[in-house]
Short mmCIF file of C-alpha atoms in Angstrom, two decimals:
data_model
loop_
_atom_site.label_atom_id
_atom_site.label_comp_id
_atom_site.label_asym_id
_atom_site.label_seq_id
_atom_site.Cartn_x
_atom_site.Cartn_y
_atom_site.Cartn_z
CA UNK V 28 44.65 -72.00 -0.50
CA UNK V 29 47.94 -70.27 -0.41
CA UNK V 30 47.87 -70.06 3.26
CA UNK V 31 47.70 -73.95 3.54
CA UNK V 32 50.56 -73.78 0.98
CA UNK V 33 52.71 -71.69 3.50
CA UNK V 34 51.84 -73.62 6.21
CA UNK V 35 52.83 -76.62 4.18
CA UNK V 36 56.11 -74.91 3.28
CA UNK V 37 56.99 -73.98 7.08
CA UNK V 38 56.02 -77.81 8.44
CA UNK V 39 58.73 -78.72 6.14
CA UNK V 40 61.31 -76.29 5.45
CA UNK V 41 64.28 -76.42 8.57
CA UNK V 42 63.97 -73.30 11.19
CA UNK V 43 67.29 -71.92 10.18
CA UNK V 44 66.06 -71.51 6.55
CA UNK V 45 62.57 -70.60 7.55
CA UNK V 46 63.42 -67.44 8.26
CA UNK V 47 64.65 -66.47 5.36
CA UNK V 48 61.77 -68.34 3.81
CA UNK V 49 59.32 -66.17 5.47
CA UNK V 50 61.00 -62.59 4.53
CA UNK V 51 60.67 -63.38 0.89
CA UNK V 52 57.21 -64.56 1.33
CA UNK V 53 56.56 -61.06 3.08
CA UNK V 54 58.31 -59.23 0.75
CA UNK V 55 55.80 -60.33 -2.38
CA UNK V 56 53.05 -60.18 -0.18
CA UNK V 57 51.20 -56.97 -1.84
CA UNK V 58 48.55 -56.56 0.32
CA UNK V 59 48.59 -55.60 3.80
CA UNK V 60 45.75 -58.34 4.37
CA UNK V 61 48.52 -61.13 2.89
CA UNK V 62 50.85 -59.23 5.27
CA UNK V 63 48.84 -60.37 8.11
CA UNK V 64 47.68 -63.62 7.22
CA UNK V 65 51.46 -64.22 7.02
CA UNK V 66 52.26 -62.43 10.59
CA UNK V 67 49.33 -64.76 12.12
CA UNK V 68 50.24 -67.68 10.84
CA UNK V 69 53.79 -67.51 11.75
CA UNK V 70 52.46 -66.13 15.69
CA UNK V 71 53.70 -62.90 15.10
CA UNK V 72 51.40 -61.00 17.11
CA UNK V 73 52.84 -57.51 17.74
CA UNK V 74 53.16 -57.33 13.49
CA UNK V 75 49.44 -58.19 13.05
CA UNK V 76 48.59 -55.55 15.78
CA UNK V 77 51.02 -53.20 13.88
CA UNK V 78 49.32 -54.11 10.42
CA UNK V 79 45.92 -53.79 11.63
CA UNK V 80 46.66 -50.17 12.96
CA UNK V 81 48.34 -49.27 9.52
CA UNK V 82 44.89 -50.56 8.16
CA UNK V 83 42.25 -50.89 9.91
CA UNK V 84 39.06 -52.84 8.88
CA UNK V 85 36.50 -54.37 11.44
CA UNK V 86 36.05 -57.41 9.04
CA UNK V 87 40.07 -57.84 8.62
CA UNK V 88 40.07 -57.28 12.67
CA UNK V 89 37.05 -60.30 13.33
CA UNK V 90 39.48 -62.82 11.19
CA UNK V 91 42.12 -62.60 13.71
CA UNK V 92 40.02 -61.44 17.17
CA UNK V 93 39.95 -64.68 18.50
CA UNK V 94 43.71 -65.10 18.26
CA UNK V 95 44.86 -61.80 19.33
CA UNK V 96 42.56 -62.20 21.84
CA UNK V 97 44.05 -64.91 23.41
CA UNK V 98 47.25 -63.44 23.29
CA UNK V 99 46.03 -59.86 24.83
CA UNK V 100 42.65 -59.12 25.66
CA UNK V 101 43.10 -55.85 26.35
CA UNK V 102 45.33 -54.79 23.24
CA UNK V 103 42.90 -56.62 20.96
CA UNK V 104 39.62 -54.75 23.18
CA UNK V 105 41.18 -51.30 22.57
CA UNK V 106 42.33 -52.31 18.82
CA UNK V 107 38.58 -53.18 18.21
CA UNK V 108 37.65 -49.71 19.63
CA UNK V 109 39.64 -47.68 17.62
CA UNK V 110 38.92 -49.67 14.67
CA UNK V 111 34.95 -48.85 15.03
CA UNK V 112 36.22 -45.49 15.96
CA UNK V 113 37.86 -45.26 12.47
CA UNK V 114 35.05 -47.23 10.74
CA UNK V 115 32.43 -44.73 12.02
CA UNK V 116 34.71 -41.49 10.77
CA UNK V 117 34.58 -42.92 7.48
CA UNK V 118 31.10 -44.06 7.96
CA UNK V 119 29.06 -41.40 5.33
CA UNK V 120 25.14 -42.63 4.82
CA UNK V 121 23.13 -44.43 7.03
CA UNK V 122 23.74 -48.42 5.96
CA UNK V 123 27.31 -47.86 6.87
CA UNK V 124 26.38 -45.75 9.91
CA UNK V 125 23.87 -49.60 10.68
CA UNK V 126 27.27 -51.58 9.62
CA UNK V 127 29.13 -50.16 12.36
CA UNK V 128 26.78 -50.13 14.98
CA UNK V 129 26.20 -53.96 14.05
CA UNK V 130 29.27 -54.54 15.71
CA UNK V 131 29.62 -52.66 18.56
CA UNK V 132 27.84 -55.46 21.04
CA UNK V 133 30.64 -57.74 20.71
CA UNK V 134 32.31 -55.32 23.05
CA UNK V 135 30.62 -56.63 25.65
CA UNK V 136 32.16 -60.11 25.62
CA UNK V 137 35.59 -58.59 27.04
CA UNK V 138 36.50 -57.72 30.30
CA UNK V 139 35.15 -54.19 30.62
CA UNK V 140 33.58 -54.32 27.26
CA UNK V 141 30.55 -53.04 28.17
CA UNK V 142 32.30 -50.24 30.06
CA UNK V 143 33.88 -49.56 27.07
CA UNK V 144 31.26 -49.86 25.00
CA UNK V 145 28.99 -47.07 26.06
CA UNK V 146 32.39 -44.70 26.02
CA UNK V 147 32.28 -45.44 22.80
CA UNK V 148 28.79 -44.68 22.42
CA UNK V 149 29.08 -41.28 24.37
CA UNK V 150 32.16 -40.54 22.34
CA UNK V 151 30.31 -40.72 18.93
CA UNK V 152 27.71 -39.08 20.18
CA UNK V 153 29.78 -36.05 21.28
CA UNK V 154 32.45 -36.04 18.06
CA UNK V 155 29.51 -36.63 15.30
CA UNK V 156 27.03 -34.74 16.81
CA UNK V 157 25.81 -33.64 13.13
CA UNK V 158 25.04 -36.96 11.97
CA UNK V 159 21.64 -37.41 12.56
CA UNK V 160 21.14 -40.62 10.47
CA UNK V 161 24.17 -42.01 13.08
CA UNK V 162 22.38 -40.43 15.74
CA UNK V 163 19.28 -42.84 14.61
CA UNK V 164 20.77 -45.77 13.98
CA UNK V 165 22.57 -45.75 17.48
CA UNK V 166 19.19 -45.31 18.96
CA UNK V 167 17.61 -47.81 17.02
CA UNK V 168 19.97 -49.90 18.12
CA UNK V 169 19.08 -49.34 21.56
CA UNK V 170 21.82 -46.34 21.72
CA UNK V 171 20.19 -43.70 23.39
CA UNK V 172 22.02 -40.26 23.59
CA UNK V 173 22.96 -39.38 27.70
#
C-alpha cells in the first residue's frame, strides 16, 4: 500500500524535486527490505543488487528476480547463487536444509544455470561435508554426491 503511495507521489511530483523526494523517503526507510522496494521502484538496479548483498534472503531475492533479471542475467544468476550459498551456511536442521534445496532448480532457467547449479551442488557437498541431514535432503532431492 505504501509502495502504490510512492509511486503515486513520483507520477506527480516534478523530476527536479523528485530527487530530493526520494532521499527523504530513503532516509526513513528502516528496513533494508523498504530500502529496496524503494531502489526497484525508482529502477535503481545496481542499489537493489547492493542491498540484496548487504542482506541476503532467497525470498527478498524471488520479489525482484524477474526484474534484475531482465536487467542482468548473469549478475542476478550469480546473486541467486551466493544467496543459496549464504542461506545453506545458516541453514541448521533439516526443514531449512529442504527450504534451500527447494530452490535450487530455478537455476536451471538461466543461461548456464544448470552448469551452475550442480557447482553449487558439488560445492555444498565439499564445504558441509558434516551435515548429513543436508547431505539427505540434497539426495532426496535428486542431489547425489559425485
Amino acid at each position: 500500500q505504501e509502495l502504490e503511495y510512492v509511486s503515486r507521489l513520483k507520477t506527480i511530483t516534478p523530476p527536479k524535486q523528485w530527487l530530493s523526494v526520494f532521499a527523504t523517503l530513503l532516509a526513513d526507510a528502516k528496513l533494508p527490505v523498504e530500502r529496496m522496494r524503494l531502489y526497484h521502484l525508482d529502477g535503481l538496479y545496481d542499489e537493489l543488487v547492493a542491498e540484496l548483498r548487504r542482506y541476503p534472503n532467497i525470498m527478498t531475492f524471488r520479489s525482484f528476480e524477474e526484474d534484475l533479471r531482465k536487467q542482468n542475467p548473469a549478475q542476478a544468476l550469480k546473486l541467486h547463487i551466493d544467496i543459496l550459498k549464504r542461506e545453506m551456511e545458516i541453514a541448521c536442521d533439516r526443514n531449512r536444509y529442504r527450504r534451500v534445496v527447494s530452490y535450487i532448480d530455478r537455476l536451471d532457467t538461466y543461461l548456464n544455470g544448470e552448469v551452475e547449479r550442480k557447482q553449487l551442488v558439488v560445492y555444498w557437498y565439499v564445504h558441509h561435508y558434516n551435515r548429513p541431514a543436508m547431505k539427505d535432503e540434497l539426495s532426496k532431492a535428486g542431489y547425489l554426491q559425485e
